[in-house]
Coordinates of C-alpha atoms and ligand atoms in Angstrom, one line a residue:
X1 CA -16.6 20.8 8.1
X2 CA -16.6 17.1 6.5
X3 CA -13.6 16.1 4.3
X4 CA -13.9 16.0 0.8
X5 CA -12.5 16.8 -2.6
X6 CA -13.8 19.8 -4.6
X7 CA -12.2 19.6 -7.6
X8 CA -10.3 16.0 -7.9
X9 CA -9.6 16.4 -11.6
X10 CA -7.9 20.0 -10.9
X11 CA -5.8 18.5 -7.7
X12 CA -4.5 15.1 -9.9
X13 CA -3.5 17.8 -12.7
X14 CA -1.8 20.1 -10.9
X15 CA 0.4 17.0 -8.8
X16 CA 1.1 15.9 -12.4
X17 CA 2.9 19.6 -13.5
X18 CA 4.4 19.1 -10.0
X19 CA 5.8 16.1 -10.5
X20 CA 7.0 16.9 -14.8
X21 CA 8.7 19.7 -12.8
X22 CA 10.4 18.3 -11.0
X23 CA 11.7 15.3 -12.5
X24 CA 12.5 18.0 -15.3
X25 CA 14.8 20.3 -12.7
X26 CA 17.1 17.0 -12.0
X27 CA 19.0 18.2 -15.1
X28 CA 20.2 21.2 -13.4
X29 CA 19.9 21.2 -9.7
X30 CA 22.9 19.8 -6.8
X31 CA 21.9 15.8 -6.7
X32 CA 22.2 16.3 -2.9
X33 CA 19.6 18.5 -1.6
X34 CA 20.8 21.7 0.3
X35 CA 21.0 22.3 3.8
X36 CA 18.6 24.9 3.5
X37 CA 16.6 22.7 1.7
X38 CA 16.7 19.8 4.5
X39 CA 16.2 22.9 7.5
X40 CA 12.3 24.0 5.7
X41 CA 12.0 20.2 6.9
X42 CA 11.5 21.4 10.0
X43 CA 7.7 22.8 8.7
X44 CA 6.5 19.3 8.9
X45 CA 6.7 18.9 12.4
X46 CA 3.3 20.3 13.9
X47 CA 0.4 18.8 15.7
X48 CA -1.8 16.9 14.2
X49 CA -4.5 19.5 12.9
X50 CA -7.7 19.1 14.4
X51 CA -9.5 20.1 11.3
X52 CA -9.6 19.1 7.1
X53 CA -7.4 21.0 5.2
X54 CA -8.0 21.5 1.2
X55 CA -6.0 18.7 -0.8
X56 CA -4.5 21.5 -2.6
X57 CA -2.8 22.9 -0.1
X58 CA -1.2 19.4 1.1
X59 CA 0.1 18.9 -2.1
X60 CA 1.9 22.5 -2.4
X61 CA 3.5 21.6 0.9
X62 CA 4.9 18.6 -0.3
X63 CA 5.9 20.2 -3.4
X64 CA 7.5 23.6 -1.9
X65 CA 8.8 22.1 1.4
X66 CA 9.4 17.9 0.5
X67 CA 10.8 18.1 -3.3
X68 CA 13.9 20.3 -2.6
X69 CA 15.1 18.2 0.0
X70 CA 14.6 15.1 -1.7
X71 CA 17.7 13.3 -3.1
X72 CA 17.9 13.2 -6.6
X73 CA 17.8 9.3 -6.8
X74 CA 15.5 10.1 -10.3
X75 CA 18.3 12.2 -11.8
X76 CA 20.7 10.6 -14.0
X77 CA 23.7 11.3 -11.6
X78 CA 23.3 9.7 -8.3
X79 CA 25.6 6.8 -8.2
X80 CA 25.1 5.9 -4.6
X81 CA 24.3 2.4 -3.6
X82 CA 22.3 0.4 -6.8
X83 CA 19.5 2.4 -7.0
X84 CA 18.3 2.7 -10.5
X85 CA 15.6 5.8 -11.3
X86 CA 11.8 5.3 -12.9
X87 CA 11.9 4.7 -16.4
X88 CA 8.9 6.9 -17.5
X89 CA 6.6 4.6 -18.4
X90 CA 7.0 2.8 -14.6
X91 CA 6.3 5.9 -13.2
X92 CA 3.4 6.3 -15.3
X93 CA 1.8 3.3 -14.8
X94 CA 2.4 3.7 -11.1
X95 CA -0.2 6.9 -11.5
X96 CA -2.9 4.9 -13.3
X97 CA -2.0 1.2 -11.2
X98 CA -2.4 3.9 -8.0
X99 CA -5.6 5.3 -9.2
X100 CA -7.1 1.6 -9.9
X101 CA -6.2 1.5 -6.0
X102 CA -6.6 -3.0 -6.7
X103 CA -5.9 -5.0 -3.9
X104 CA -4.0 -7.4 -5.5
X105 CA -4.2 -10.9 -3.6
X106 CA -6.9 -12.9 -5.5
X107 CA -7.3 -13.4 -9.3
X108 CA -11.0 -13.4 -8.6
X109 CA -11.2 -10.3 -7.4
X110 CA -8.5 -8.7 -9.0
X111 CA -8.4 -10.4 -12.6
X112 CA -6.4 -7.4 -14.1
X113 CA -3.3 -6.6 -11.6
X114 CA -3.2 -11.1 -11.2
X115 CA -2.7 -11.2 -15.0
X116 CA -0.3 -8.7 -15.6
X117 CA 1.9 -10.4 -13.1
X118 CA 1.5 -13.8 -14.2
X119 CA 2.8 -12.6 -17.9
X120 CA 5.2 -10.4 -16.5
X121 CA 6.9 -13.3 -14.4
X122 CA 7.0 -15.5 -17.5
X123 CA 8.6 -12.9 -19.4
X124 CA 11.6 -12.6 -16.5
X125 CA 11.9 -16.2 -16.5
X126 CA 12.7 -16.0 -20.3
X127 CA 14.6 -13.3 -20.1
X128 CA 17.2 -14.2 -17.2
X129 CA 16.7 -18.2 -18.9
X130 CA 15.7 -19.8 -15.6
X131 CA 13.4 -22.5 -15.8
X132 CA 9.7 -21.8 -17.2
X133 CA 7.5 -23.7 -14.7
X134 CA 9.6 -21.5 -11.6
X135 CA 7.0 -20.2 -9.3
X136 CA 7.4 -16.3 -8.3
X137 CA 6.5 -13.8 -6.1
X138 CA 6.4 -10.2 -6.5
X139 CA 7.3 -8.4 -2.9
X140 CA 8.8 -5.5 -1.9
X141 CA 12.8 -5.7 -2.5
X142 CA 15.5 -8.2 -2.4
X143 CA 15.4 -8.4 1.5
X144 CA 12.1 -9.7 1.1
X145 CA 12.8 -11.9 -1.8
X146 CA 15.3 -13.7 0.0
X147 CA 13.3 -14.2 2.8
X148 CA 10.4 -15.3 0.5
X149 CA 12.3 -17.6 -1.3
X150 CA 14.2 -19.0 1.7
X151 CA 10.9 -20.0 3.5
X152 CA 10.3 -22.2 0.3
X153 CA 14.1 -23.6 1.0
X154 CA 13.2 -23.9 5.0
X155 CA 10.4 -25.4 4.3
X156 CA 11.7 -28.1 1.5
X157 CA 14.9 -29.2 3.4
X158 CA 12.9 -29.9 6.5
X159 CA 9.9 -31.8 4.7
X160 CA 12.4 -34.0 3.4
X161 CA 13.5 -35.1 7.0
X162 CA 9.2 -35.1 7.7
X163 CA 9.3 -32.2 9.5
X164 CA 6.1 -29.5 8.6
X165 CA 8.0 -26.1 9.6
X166 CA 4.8 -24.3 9.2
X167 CA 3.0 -26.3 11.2
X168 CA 5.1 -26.7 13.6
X169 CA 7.8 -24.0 13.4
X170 CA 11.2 -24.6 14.0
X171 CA 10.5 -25.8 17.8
X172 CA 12.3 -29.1 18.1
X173 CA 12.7 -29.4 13.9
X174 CA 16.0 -30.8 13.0
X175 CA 18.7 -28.1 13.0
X176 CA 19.4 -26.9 9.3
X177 CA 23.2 -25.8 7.6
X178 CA 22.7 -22.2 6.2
X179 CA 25.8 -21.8 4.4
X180 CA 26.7 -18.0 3.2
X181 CA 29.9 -16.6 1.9
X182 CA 31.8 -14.3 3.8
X183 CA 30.8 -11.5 1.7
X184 CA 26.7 -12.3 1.9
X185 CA 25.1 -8.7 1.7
X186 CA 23.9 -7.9 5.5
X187 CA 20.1 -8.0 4.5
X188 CA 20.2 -11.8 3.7
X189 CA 21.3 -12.4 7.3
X190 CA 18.6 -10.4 8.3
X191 CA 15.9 -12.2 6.2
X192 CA 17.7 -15.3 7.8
X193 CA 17.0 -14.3 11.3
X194 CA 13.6 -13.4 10.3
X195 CA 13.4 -17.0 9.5
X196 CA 14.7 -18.2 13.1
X197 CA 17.4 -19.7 10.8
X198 CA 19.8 -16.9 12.6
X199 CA 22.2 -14.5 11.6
X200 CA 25.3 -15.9 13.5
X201 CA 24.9 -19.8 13.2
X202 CA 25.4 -19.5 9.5
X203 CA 28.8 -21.3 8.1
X204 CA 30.9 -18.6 6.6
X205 CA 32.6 -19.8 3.5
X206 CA 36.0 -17.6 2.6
X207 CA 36.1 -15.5 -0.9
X208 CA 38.4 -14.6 -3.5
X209 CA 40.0 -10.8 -3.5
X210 CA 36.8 -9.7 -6.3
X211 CA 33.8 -11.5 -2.8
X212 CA 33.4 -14.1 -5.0
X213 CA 32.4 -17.8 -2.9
X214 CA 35.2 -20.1 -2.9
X215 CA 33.7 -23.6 -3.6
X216 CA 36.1 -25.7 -2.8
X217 CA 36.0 -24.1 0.7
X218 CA 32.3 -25.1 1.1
X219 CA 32.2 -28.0 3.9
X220 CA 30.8 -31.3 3.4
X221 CA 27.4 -30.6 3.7
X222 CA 24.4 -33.4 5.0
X223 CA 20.7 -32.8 4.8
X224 CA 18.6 -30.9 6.0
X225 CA 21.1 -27.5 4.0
X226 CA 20.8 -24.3 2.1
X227 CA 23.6 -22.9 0.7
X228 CA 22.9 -18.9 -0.3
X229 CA 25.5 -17.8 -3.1
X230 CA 25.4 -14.1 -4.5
X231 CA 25.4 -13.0 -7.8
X232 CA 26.5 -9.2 -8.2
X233 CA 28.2 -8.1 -5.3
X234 CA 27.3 -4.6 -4.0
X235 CA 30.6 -3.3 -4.2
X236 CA 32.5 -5.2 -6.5
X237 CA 29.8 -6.6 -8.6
X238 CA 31.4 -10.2 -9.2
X239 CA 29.3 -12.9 -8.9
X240 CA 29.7 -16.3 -7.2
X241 CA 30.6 -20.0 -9.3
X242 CA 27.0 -21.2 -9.0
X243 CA 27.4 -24.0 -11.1
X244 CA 30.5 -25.1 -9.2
X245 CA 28.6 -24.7 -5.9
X246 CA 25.4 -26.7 -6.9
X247 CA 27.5 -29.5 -8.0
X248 CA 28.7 -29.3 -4.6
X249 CA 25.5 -29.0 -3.3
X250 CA 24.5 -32.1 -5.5
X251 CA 25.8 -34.4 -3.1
X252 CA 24.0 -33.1 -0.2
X253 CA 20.7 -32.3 -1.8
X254 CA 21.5 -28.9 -0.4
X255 CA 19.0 -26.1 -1.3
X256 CA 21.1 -23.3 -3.7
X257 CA 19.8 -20.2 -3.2
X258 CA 20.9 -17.3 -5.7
X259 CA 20.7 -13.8 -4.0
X260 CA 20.9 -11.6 -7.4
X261 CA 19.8 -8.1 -6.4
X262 CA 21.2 -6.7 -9.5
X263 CA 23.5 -8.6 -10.6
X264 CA 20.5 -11.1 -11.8
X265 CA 20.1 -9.0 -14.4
X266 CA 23.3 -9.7 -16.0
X267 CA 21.9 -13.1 -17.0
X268 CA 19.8 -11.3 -19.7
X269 CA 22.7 -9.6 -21.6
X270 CA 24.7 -11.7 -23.6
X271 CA 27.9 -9.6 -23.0
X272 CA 27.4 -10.3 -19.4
X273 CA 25.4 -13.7 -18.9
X274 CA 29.3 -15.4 -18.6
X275 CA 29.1 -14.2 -15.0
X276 CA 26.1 -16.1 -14.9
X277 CA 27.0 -19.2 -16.3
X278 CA 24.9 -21.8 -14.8
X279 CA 23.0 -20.1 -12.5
X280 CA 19.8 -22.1 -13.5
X281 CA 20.8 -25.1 -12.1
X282 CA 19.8 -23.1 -8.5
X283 CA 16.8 -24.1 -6.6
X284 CA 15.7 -20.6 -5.6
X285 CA 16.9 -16.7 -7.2
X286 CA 15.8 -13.4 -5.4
X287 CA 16.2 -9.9 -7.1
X288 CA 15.0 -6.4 -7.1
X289 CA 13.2 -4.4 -10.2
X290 CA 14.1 -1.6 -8.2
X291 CA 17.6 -1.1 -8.9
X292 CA 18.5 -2.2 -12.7
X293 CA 14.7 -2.8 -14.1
X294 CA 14.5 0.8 -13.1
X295 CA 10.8 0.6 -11.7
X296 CA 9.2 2.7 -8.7
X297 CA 9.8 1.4 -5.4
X298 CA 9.4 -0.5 -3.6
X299 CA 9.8 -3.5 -6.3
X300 CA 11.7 -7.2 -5.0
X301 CA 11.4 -10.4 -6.6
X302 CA 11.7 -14.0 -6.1
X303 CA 11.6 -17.0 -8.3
X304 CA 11.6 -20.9 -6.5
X305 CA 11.8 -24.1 -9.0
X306 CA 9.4 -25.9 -7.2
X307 CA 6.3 -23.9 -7.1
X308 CA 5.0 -26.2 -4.3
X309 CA 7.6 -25.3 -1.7
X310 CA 7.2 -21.8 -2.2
X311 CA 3.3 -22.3 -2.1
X312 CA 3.4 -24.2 1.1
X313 CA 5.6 -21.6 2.7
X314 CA 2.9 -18.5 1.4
X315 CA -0.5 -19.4 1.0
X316 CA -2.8 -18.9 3.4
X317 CA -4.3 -22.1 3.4
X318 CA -1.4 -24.3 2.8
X319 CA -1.2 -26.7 0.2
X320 CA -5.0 -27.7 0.1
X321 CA -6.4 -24.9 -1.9
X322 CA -4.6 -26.0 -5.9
X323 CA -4.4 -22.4 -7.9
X324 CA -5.6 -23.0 -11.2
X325 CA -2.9 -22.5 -13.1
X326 CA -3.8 -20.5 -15.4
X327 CA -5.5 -18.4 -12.6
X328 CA -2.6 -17.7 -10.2
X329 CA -3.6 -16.2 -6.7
X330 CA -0.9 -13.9 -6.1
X331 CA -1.4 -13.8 -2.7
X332 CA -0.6 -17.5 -2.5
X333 CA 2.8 -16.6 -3.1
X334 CA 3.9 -13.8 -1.0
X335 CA 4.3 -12.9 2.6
X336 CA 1.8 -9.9 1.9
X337 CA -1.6 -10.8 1.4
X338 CA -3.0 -7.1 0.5
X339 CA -0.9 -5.3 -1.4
X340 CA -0.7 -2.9 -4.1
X341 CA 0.0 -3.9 -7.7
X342 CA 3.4 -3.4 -8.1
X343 CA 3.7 -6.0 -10.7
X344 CA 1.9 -3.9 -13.2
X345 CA 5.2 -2.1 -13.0
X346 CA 7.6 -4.5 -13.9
X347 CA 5.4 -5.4 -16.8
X348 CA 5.1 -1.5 -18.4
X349 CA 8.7 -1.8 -18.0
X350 CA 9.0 -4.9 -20.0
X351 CA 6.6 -4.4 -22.5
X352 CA 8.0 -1.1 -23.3
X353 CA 11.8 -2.0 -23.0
X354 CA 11.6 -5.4 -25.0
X355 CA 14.0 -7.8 -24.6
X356 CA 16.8 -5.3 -26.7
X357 CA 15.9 -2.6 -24.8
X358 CA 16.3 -4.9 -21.4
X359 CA 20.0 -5.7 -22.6
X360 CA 20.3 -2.3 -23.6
X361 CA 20.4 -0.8 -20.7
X362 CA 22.3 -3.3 -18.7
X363 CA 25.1 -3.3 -21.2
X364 CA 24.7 0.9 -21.8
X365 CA 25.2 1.1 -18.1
X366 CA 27.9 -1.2 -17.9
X367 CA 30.0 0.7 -20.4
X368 CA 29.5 3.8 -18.5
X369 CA 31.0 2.3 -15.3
X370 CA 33.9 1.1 -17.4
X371 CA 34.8 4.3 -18.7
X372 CA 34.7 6.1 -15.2
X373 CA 37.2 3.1 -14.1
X374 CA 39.2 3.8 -17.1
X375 CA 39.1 7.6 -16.9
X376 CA 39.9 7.7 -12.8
X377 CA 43.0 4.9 -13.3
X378 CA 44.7 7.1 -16.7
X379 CA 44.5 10.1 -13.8
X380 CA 46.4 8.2 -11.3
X381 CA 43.7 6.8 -9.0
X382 CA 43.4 3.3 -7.9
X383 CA 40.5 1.1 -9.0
X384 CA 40.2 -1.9 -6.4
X385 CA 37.5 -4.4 -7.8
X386 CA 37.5 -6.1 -11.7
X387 CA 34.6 -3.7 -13.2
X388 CA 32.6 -6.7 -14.7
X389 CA 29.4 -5.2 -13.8
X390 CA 28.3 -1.5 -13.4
X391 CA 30.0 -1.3 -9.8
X392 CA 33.3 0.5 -9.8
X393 CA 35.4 0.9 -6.4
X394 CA 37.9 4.2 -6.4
X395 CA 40.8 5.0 -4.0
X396 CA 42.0 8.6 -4.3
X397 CA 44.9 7.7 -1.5
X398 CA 44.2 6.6 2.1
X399 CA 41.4 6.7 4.0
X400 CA 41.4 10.5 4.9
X401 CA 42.0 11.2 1.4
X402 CA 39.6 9.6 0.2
X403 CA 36.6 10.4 2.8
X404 CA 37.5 14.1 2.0
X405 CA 37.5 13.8 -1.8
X406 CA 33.7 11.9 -1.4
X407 CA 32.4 14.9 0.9
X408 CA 33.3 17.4 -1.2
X409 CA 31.9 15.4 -4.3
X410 CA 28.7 15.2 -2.3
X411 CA 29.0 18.7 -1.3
X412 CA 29.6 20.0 -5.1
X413 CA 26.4 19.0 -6.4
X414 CA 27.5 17.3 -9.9
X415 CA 26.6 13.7 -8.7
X416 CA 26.6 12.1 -5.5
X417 CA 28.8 8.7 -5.2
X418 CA 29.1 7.0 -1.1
X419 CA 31.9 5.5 0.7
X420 CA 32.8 1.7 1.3
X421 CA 35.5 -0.2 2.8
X422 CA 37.0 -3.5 -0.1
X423 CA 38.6 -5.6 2.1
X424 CA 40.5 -3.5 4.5
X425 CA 40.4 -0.6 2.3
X426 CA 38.2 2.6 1.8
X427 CA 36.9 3.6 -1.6
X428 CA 34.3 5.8 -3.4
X429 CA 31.5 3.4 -4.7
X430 CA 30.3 4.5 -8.1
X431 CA 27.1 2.8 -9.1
X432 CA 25.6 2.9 -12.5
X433 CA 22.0 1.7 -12.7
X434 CA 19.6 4.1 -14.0
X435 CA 18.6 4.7 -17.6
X436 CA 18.5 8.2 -17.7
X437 CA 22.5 8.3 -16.9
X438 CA 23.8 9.6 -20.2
X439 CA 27.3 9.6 -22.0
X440 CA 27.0 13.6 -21.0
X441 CA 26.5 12.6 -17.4
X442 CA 29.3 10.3 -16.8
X443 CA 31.8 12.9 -18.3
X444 CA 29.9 16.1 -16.3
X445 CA 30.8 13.7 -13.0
X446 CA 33.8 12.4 -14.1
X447 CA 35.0 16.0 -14.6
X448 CA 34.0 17.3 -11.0
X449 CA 35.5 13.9 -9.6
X450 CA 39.0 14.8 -10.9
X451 CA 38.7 18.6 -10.6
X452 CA 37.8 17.6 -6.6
X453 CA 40.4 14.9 -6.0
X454 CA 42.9 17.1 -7.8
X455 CA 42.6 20.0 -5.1
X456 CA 42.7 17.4 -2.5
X457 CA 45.9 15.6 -3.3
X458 CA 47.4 18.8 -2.8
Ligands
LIG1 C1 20.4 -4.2 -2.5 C2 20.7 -5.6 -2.2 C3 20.0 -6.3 -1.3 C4 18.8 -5.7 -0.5 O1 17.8 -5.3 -1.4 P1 16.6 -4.3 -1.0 O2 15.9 -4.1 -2.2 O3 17.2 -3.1 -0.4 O4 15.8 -5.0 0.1 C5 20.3 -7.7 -1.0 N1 21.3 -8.2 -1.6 C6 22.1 -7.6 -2.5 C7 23.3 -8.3 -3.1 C8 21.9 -6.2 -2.8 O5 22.6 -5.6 -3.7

């Protein structure tokens, strides 16, 4: 029997009530999925089959067996890690960007997907106020951002000592300074070793008690360098002086690179850009659309002043092929050269947030992580970090305690928050990144969290 599909109009409108039902039963249902849930898994694991199935019946496998033991990153309660959910209109432009299946390297070919991307990068560049002519790439996540924008700093610092890194790779080049502080998040020394720059050479720079970079700690740097400051720690959210540290870095002609994840996005709200203060005066800026944009996965972003570096570290042919520039090759800017058109995202989200809407929902989420700090502290628990930013770090005693009090929050269903250790100390992390989180939400979880801890002090 040959593959093929009957009825494709009947298949895509049935996944759609699928999907609507589901993302409508993350009101009600435990954010964690159940254990019974997580056992059906077990269905999955057969033999290839040796013949075609109907596409119907795949999907009602996924639905019955994959959607209850999903995690309910979607809902408006999971406050693990920074995740962020799918505005609607992401998700929905993920269906019709999907069905326009575009394989998105060449503005040629792909004059649609290219353009969206080229206005949606200008629009971030106004709305985090970086510098207009930055080039940018649109990748998968922050990991990939940094690494993307680091191979535009690799390749910068050593052309400046005449060395041609991609030519040549790093075989005899003159050795480079990565500087990092000591709170760098573990993916940029992993994009780092990616870049044979290494994960353990780096020079670790000491931090304040909130992970900020302290800049007068920075060494005395000489060329060929690249400093990599963070904005938006994962656990505390503070962000390091990167005005301080590229004055610093002014001396050395060291490369500043900005790994802003999130905390990026703080630059676009005016109640928050303080944090930011100067950030523009970087060379490079990496960040996700993932977590705080709220788009789909997977969704990373980098932005490099001088669009030539980052060129000459992506494009297939180098430097010798000039993009028009008002026909920009995506592919000459990323590591991927096929890939799907995951711009098209970040622009529905754009378009439809505005740039009130954008603050909006940093600042609405923001006040929500405020109020579970203030709520947690008036019942007695300790909040480690200054909540400048949506991140909010809770003790609920010592380390036992508190371990207990997060599995049974996990286990109750209400919301789900994970564990981290703040310098020497372990805490519940409570992440607030995703628009559907509403006022409702934060006081459902904020009353399961004290009813929980409560029984546990006991
Ligand atoms: C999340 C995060 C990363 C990694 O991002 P991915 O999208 O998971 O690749 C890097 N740095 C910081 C500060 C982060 O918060």
């Amino acid at each position: 029997m040959p593959y093929s599909c009957k009825d494709m109009r009947q298949l895509l409108q049935t996944t759609t009530d699928y999907a609507i039902r589901y993302l409508e039963g993350l009101e009600t249902r435990p954010v964690a999925p159940s254990l019974e849930a997580i056992s059906q898994l077990a269905q999955f694991n057969e033999p290839l089959p040796e013949q075609p199935s109907e596409p119907e019946q795949i999907l009602r496998l996924l639905d019955e067996v994959g959607s209850p033991a999903s995690m309910a990153m979607a809902g408006p309660r999971f406050f693990g890690f920074v995740t962020g959910g799918s505005l609607p209109v992401t998700l929905a432009a993920n269906w019709l960007a999907g069905a326009w299946d575009q394989n998105c390297g060449l503005y040629r070919i792909t004059p649609a997907t290219a353009l969206l991307e080229q206005v949606a990068l200008r629009w971030l560049l106004d709305v985090m106020h970086l510098p207009a002519k930055c080039g940018g790439a649109f990748v998968t996540g922050a990991t990939v951002a940094n690494f993307t924008a680091l191979a535009a700093a690799r390749h910068a610092v050593l052309e400046r000592v005449g060395w041609d890194v991609e030519a040549d790779g790093l075989f005899g080049a003159p050795p480079i300074t990565v500087v990092v502080g000591e709170e760098v998040h573990p993916s940029l020394l992993k994009a780092l070793g990616l870049l044979g720059l290494g994960r353990n050479r780096v020079v670790k720079v000491p931090v304040d008690s909130q992970g900020r970079m302290r800049p007068e700690a920075i060494p005395n740097l000489t060329s060929p360098a690249i400093i990599c400051t963070q904005v938006g720690n994962v656990n505390t959210g503070a962000c390091d002086p990167v005005e301080a540290i590229c004055q610093h870095a002014g001396e050395s002609s060291a490369w500043v690179h900005v790994d802003g994840a999130f905390g990026l996005w703080a630059a676009a709200a005016p109640s928050l850009s303080h944090l930011t203060a100067g950030m523009e005066a970087a060379d490079s800026w990496a960040t996700d659309a993932h977590k705080w944009l709220n788009v789909p996965y997977d969704s990373g972003l980098a932005f490099v002043r001088n669009t030539s570096a980052l060129r000459a570290a992506m494009a297939v042919t180098a430097a010798y092929l000039p993009t028009i520039n008002d026909r920009r090759n995506p592919s000459d800017f990323t590591p991927e050269f096929s890939r799907r058109a995951r711009g098209v995202e970040v622009w529905a989200a754009l378009r439809s947030l505005g740039r009130s809407g954008l603050v909006e929902l940093v600042e609405r989420t923001c006040c929500h992580a405020r109020r579970f700090a203030e709520e947690l502290q008036a019942a007695g628990y300790q909040i480690l970090n200054q909540v400048v930013m949506n991140q909010v770090l809770v003790s609920f005693g010592d380390a036992e305690t508190t371990h207990r009090v997060i599995a049974q929050i996990q286990a109750d269903g209400t919301c789900w928050c994970g564990s981290t250790v703040w310098q020497g100390q372990t805490a519940m992390r409570i992440s607030v990144s995703s628009w559907a989180t509403t006022d409702a939400d934060v006081e459902q979880s904020l009353a399961a969290m004290l009813r929980i801890a409560e029984k546990c002090r006991i």
